[in-house]
Short mmCIF file of C-alpha atoms and ligand atoms in Angstrom, two decimals:
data_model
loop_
_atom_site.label_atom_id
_atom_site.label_comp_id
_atom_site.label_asym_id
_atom_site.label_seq_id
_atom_site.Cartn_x
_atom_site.Cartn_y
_atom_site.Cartn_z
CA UNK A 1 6.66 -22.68 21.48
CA UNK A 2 3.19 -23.58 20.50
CA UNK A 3 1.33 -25.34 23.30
CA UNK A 4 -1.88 -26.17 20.01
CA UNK A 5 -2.25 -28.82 18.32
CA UNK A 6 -2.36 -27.60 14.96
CA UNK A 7 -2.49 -30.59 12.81
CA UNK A 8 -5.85 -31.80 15.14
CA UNK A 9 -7.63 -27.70 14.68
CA UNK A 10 -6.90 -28.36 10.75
CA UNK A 11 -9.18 -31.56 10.50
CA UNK A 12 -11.80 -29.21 11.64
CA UNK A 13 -11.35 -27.09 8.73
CA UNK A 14 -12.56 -28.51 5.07
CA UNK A 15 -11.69 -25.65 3.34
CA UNK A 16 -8.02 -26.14 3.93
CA UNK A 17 -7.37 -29.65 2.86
CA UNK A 18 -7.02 -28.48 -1.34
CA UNK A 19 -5.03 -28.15 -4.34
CA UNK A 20 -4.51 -24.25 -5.82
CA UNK A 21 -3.31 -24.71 -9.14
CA UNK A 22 -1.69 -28.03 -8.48
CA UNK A 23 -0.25 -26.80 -4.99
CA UNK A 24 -1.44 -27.22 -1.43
CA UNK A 25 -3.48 -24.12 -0.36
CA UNK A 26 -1.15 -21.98 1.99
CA UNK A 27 -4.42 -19.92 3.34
CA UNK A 28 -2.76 -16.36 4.75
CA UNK A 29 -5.67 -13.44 4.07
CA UNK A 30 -7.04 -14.27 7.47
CA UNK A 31 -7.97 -10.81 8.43
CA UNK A 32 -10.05 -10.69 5.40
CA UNK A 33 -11.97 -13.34 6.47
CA UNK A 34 -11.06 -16.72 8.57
CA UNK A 35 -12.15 -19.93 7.11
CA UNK A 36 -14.84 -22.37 9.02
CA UNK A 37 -14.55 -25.32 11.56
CA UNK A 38 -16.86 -27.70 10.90
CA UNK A 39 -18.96 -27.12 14.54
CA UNK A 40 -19.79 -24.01 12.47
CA UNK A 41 -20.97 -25.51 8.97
CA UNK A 42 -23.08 -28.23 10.99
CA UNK A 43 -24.71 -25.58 12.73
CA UNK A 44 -25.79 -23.80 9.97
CA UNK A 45 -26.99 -27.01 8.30
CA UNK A 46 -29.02 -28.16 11.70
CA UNK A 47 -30.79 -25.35 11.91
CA UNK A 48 -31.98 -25.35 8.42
CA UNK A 49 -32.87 -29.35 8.62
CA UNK A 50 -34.39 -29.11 11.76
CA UNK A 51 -35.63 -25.92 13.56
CA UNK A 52 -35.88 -23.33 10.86
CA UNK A 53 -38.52 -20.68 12.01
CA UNK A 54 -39.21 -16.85 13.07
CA UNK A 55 -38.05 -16.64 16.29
CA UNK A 56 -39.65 -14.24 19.48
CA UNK A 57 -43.57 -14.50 18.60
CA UNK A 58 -44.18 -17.76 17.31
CA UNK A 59 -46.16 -19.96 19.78
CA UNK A 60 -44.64 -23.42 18.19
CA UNK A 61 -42.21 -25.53 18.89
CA UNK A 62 -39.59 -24.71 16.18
CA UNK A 63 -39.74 -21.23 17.06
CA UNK A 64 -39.15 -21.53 20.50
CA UNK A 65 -36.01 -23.67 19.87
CA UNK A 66 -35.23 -21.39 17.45
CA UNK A 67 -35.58 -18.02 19.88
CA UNK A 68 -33.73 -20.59 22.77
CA UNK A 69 -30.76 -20.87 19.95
CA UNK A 70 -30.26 -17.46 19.16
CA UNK A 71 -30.37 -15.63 22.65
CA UNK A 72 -27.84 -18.59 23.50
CA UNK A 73 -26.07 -16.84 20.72
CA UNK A 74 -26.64 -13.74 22.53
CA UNK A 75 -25.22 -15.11 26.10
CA UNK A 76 -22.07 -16.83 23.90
CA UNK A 77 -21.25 -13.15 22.39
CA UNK A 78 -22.12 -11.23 25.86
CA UNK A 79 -19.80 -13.59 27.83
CA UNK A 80 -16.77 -13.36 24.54
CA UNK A 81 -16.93 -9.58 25.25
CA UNK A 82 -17.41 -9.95 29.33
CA UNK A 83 -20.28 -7.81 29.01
CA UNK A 84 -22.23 -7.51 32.45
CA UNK A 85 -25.79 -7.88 30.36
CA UNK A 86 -27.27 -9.20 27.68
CA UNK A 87 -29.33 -5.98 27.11
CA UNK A 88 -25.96 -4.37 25.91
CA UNK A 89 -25.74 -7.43 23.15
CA UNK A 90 -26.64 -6.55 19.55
CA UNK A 91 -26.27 -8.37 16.78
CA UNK A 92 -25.64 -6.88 13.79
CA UNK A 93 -24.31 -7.75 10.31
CA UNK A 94 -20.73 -6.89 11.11
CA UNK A 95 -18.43 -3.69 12.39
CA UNK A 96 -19.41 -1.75 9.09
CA UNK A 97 -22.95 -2.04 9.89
CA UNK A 98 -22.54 -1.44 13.40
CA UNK A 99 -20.38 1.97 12.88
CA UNK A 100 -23.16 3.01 10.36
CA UNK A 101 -25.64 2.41 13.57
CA UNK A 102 -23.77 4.53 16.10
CA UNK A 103 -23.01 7.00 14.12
CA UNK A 104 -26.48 7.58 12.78
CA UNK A 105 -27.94 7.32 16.34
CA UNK A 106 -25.65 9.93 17.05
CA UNK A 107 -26.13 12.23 14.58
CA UNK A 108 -29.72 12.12 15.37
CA UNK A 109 -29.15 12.66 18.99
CA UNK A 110 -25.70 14.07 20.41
CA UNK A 111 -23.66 15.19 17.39
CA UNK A 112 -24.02 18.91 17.00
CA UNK A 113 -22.19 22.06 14.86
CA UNK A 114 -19.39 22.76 16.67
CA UNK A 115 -18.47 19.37 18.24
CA UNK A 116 -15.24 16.92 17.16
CA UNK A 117 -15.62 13.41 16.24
CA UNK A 118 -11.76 11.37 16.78
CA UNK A 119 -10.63 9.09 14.73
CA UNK A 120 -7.35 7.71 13.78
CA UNK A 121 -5.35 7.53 10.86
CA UNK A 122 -5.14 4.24 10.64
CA UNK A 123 -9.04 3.35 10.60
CA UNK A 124 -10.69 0.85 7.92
CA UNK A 125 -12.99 2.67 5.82
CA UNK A 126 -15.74 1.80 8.06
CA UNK A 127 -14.57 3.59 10.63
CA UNK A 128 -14.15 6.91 8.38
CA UNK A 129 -16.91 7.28 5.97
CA UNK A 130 -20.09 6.57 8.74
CA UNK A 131 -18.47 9.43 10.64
CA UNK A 132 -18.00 11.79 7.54
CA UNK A 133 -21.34 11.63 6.94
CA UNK A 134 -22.40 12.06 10.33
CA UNK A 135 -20.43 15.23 10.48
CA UNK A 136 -21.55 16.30 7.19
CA UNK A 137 -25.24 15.55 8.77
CA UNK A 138 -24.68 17.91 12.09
CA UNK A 139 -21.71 20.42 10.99
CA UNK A 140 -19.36 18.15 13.49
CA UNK A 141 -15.93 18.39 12.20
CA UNK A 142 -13.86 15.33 12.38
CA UNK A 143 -10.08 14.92 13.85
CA UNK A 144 -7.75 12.54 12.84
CA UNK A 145 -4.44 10.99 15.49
CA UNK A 146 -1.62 10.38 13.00
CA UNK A 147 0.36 7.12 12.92
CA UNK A 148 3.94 7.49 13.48
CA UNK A 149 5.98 6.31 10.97
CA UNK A 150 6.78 2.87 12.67
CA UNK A 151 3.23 2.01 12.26
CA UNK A 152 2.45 3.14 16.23
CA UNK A 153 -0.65 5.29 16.83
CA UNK A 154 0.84 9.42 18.01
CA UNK A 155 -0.82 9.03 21.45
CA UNK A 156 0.73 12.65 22.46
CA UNK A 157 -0.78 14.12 19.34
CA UNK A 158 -4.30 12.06 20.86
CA UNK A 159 -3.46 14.37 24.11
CA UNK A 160 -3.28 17.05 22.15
CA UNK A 161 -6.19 16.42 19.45
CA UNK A 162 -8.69 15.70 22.64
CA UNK A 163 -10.48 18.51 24.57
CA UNK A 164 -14.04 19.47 25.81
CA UNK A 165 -15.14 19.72 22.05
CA UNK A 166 -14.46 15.84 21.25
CA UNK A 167 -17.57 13.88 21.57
CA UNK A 168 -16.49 10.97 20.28
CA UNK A 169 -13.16 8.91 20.23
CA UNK A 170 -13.72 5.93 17.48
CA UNK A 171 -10.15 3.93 16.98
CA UNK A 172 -9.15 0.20 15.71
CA UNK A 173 -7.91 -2.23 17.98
CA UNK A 174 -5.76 -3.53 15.88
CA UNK A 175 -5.13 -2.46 12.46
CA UNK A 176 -5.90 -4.56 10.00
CA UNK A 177 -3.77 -3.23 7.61
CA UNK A 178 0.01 -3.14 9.74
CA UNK A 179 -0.98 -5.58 12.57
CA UNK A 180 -0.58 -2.47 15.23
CA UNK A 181 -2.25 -3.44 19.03
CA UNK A 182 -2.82 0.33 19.97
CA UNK A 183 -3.30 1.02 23.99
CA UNK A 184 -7.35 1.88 23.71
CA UNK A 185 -7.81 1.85 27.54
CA UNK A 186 -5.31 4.50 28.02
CA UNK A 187 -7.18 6.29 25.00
CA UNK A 188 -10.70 5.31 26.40
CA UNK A 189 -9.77 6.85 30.03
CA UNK A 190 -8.18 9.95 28.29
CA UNK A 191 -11.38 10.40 26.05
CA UNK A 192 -13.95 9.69 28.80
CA UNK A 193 -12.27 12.09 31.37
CA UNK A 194 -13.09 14.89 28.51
CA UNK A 195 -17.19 13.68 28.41
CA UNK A 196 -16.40 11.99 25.14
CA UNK A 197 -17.89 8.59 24.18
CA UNK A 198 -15.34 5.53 23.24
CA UNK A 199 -16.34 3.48 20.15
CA UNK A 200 -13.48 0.46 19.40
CA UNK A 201 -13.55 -1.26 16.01
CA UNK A 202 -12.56 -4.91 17.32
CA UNK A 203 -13.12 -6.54 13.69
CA UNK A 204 -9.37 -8.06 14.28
CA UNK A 205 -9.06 -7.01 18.14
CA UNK A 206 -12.07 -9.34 19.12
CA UNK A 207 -10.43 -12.52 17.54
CA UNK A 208 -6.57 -12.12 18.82
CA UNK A 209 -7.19 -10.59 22.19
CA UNK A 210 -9.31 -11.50 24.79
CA UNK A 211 -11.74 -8.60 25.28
CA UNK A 212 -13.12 -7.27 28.27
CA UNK A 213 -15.69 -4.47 27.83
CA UNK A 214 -15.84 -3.90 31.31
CA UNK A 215 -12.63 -3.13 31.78
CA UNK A 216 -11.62 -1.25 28.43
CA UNK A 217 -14.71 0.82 29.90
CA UNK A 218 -15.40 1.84 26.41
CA UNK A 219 -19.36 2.90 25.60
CA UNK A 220 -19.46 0.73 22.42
CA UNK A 221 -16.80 -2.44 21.22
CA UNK A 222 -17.81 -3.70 17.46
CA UNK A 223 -16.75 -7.27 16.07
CA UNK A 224 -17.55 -9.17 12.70
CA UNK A 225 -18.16 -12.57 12.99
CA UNK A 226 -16.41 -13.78 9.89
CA UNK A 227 -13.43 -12.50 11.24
CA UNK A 228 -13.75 -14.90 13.97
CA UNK A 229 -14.68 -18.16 12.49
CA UNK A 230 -18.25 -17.93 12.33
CA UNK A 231 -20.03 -16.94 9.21
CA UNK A 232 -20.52 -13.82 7.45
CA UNK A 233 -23.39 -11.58 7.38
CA UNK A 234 -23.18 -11.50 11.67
CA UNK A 235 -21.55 -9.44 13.44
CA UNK A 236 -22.15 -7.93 17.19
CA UNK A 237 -22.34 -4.56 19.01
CA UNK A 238 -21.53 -3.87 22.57
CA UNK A 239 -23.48 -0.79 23.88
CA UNK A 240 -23.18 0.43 26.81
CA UNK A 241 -26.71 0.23 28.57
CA UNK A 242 -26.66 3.61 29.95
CA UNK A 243 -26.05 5.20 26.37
CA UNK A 244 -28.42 2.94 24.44
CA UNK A 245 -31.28 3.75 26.60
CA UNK A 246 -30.82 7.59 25.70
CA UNK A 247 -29.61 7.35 21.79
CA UNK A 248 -32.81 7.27 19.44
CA UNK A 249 -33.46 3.78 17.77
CA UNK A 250 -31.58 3.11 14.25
CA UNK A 251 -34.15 0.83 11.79
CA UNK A 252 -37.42 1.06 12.43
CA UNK A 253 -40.68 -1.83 11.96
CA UNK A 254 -40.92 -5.26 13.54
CA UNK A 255 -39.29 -6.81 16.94
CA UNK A 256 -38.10 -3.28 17.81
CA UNK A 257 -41.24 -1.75 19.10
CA UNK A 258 -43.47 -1.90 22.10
CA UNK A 259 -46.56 -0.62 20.65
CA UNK A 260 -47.14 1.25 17.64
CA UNK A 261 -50.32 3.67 16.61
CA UNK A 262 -50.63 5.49 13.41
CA UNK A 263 -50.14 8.72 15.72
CA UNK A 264 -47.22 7.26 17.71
CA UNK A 265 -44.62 4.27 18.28
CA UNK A 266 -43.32 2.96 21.85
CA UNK A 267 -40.09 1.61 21.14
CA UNK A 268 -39.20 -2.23 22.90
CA UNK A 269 -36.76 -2.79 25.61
CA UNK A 270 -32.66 -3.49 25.06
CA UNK A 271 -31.72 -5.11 22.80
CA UNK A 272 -34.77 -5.34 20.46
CA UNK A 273 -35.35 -1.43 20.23
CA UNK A 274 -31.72 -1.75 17.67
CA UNK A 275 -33.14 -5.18 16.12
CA UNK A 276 -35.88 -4.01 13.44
CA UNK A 277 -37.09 -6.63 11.25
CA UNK A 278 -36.17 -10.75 10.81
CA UNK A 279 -32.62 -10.67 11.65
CA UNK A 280 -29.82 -13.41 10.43
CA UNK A 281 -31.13 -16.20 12.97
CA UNK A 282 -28.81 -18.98 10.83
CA UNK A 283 -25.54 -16.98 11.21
CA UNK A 284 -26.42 -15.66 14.79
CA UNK A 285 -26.75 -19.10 16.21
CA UNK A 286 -23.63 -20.25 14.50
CA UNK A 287 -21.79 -17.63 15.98
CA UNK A 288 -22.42 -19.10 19.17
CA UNK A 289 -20.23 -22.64 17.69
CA UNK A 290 -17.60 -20.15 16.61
CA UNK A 291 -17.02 -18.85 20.18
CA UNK A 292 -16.75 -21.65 21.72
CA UNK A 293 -14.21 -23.06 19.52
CA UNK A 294 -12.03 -19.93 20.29
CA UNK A 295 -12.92 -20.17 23.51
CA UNK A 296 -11.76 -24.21 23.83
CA UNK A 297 -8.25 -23.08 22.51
CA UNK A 298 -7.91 -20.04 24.48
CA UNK A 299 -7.17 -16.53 23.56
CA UNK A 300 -3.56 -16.12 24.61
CA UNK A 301 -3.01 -19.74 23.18
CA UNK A 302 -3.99 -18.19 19.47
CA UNK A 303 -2.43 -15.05 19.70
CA UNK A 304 0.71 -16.68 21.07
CA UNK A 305 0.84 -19.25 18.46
CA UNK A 306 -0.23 -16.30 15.46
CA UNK A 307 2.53 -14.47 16.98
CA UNK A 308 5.07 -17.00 16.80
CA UNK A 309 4.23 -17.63 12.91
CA UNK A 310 4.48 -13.62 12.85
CA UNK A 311 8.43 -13.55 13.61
CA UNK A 312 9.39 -16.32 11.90
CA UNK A 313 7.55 -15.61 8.69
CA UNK A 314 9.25 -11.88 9.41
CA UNK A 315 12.59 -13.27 10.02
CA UNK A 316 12.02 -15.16 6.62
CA UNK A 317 11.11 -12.57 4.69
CA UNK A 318 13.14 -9.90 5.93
CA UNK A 319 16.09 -11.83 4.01
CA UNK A 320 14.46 -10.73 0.31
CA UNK A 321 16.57 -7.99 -1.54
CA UNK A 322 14.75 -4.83 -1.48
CA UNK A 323 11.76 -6.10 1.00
CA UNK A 324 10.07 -3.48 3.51
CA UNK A 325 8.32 -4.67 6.22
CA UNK A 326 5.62 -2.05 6.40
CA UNK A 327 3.93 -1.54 10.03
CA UNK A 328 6.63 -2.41 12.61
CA UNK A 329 4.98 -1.34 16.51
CA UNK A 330 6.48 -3.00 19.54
CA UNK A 331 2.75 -4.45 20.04
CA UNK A 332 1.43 -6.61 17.02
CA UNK A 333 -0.76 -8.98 16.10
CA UNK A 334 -0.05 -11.71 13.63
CA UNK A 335 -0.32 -9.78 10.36
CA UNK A 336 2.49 -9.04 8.30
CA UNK A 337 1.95 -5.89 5.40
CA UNK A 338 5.41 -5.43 3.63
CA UNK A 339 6.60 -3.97 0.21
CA UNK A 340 9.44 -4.55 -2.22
CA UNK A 341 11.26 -2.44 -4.03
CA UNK A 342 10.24 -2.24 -7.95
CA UNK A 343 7.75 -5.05 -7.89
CA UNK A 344 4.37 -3.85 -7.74
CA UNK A 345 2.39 -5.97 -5.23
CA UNK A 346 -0.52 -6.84 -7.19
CA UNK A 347 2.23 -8.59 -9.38
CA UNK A 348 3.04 -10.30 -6.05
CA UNK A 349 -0.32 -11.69 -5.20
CA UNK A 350 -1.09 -13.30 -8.84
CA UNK A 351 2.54 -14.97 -8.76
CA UNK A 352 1.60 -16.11 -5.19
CA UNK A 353 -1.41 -17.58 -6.09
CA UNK A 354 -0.31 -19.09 -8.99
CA UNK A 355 2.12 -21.20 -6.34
CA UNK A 356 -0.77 -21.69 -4.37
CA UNK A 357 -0.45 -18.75 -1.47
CA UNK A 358 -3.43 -16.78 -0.81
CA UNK A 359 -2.36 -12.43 0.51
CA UNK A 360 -3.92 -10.07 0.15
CA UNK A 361 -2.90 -6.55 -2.06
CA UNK A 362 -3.54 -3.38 -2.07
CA UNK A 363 -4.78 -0.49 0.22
CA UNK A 364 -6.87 -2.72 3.05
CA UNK A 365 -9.75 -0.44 2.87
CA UNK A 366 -7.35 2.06 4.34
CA UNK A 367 -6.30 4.77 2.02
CA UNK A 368 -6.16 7.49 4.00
CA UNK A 369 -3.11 5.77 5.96
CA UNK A 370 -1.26 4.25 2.67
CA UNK A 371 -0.98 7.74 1.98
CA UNK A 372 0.19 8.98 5.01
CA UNK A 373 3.07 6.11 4.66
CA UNK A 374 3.22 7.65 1.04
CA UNK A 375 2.22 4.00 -0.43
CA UNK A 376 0.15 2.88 -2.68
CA UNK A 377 -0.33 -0.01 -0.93
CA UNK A 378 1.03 -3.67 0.80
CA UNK A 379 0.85 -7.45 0.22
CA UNK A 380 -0.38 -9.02 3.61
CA UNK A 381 -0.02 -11.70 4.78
CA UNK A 382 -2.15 -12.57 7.79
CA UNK A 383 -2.03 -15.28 10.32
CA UNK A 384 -4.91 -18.14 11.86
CA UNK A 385 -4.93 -20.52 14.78
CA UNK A 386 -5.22 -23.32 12.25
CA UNK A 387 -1.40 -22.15 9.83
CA UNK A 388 1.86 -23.55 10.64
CA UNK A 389 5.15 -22.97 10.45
CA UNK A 390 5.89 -24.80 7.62
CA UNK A 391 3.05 -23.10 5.82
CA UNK A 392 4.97 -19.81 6.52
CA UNK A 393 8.35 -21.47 4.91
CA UNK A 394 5.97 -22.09 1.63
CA UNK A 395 5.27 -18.69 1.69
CA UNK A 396 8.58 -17.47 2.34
CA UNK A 397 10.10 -19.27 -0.88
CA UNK A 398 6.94 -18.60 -3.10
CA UNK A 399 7.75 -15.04 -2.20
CA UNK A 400 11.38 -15.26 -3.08
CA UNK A 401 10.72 -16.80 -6.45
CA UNK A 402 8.28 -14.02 -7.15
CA UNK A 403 10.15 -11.54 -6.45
CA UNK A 404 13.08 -12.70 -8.58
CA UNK A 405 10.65 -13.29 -11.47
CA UNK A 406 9.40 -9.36 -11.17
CA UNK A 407 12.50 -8.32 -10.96
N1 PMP B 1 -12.39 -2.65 10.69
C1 PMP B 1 -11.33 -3.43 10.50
C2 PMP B 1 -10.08 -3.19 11.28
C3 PMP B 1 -11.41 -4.48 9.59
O1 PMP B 1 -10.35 -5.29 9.40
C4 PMP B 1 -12.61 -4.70 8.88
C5 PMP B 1 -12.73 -5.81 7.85
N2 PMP B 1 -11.69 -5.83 6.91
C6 PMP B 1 -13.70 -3.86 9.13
C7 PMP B 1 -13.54 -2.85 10.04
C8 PMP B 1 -15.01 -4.02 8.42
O2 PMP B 1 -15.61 -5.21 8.79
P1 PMP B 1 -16.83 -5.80 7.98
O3 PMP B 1 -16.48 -5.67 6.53
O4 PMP B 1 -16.92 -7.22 8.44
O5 PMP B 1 -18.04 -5.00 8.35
#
């Protein structure tokens, strides 16, 4: 039982309220990318009509509203992750950008021949190929936990996999490709009492579950913003003070320096020394707008409601001739990646469209575990605060008519 009021959240959202090829949009690729409330859009469109400037040097007074705006931003996004400081707060263009930043600093720093980098094998690409090419950087070798076959990460393989040698643990929060919720504090404790460092993609973790960085005790916690509501092109890192004071910095020029000589460049205090350049001020502050409209509903309110639209859209489904649920772990989040037998699921998403339904097909950005299920790859469908019920029952009998047609 949803306590939201769904049909009120959907008047915030433009984007919804139109026709797909003559049918209402059914919006369900969510953990692709969420659509917009309009706090967010108006945002965006005050600060380019009214305070649009550099922020952090300028002496004027659009530049200090603009500076006051974006370390709001920065207070919003430290209090979303219950970070104890701002210093650990970095904004960044998303969790691709800030894997590539971690594992660079590392590589530069830590990494050595010799040492393991953990992964899982269920990561998004992101969380693979920034950590290949670290190892191929240092002559680190990287390790990979296997998935179970029920979609569940092999936590005794973890056991097994972790030892003095791992230096890093990097795993997904939840996958974005089967909806799995794997235990990262138990694998954040495990890792830590080896001397590793804990890295957790939250790209869909940070917008279903409320996140406490503090408590996960992990060294570095990575969302995207567009995940979450808020536009694209922002994302933010955690970092764990301690460890960003000793890693190296990642861009270098502007904003991130203290003083620089042609012989020799201080770097500037946390969190500048990781924010070369002009960064994306517009996006940053509207991230801000999209926190505090998750925050107004409530965490557990979302993921109870996403949840709900989870099992009955499953229940639904589940009654197709020949359909697989793909991705079935006692702890999931509302995205649901499924197969059917003999209809290819590109096939799936054109016919679905055509009726209106937006999934997404194909691998998710995660090969490496399609072919550990020995697929190919899924159609998805993925839930948002702002979908209902009936919007899954569309869905449901758009799928059935597909499936009959491809069949
Ligand atoms: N990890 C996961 C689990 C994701 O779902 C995504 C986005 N699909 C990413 C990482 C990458 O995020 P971005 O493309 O926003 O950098």
């Amino acid at each position: 039982n949803s306590t939201l009021d769904v049909h009120a959240i959907r008047q915030e959202f433009p984007v919804l309220h139109q026709h797909i090829n003559g049918k209402p949009l059914v919006y369900f690729d969510n953990a692709a990318t969420s659509q917009k409330p309009r706090v967010v859009i108006e945002a965006l469109k005050q600060y380019y009509e009214q305070y649009n400037a550099n922020i952090h040097r300028g002496a004027h007074h659009l530049a200090v509203r603009a500076t006051e705006a974006y370390e709001q931003s920065r207070e919003a996004a430290r209090r979303f992750l219950n970070a104890s400081s701002t210093d650990e707060i970095l904004f960044v263009r998303g969790v691709t950008e800030a894997v590539n930043l971690v594992a660079d600093c590392l590589s530069r720093s830590l990494l050595q021949e010799g040492d393991e980098v953990l992964i899982s094998a269920m990561e998004h690409h992101s969380n693979i190929v920034p950590w290949q090419m670290a190892c191929e950087r240092t002559g680190a070798t990287l390790k990979v936990i296997p998935v179970k076959e029920n979609g569940e990460l092999d936590t005794a393989q973890a056991d097994a996999l972790l030892s003095a040698r791992t230096k890093v643990l990097s795993v997904v929060h939840i996958s974005n490709a089967l909806g799995s919720i794997n235990p990262v504090k138990e694998l954040i404790r495990k890792a830590k009492a080896r001397g590793a460092l804990t890295f957790i993609d939250g790209a869909q973790g940070a917008v279903h579950l409320p996140i406490d960085v503090q408590d996960l005790d992990c060294d570095f916690y990575a969302f995207s913003g567009h995940k979450v509501y808020a536009p694209t092109g922002i994302g933010v890192l955690y970092g764990r003070r301690s460890v960003l004071e000793k890693l190296p910095p990642y861009h270098g020029g502007g904003e991130m320096i203290k003083e620089v000589t042609f012989e020799k460049t201080t770097y500037n205090e946390l969190p500048f020394k990781y924010e070369a350049g002009t960064p994306n001020i517009a996006d940053a502050i509207a991230l801000r707008y999209a926190i505090e409209f998750v925050e107004q509903i409530g965490k557990e309110a979302m993921l109870h409601h996403e949840q709900a639209l989870l099992h009955y859209a499953t229940d639904l489904v589940s009654r197709i001739d020949g359909l697989q649920v793909i991705g079935q772990a006692k702890e999931k989040a509302g995205i649901l990646s499924f197969v059917i037998e003999g209809v290819h699921h590109h096939d799936i998403g054109v016919l679905l469209d055509n009726m209106g339904v937006a999934i997404r097909t194909g691998h998710h950005c995660t090969q490496p575990l399609m072919r550990c299920l020995g697929l190919e790859g899924t159609s998805r469908a993925s839930f948002a605060v702002y979908n209902t019920p009936e919007e899954v029952e569309r869905f449901a009998e758009a799928l059935k008519k597909a499936a009959n047609m491809l069949r």
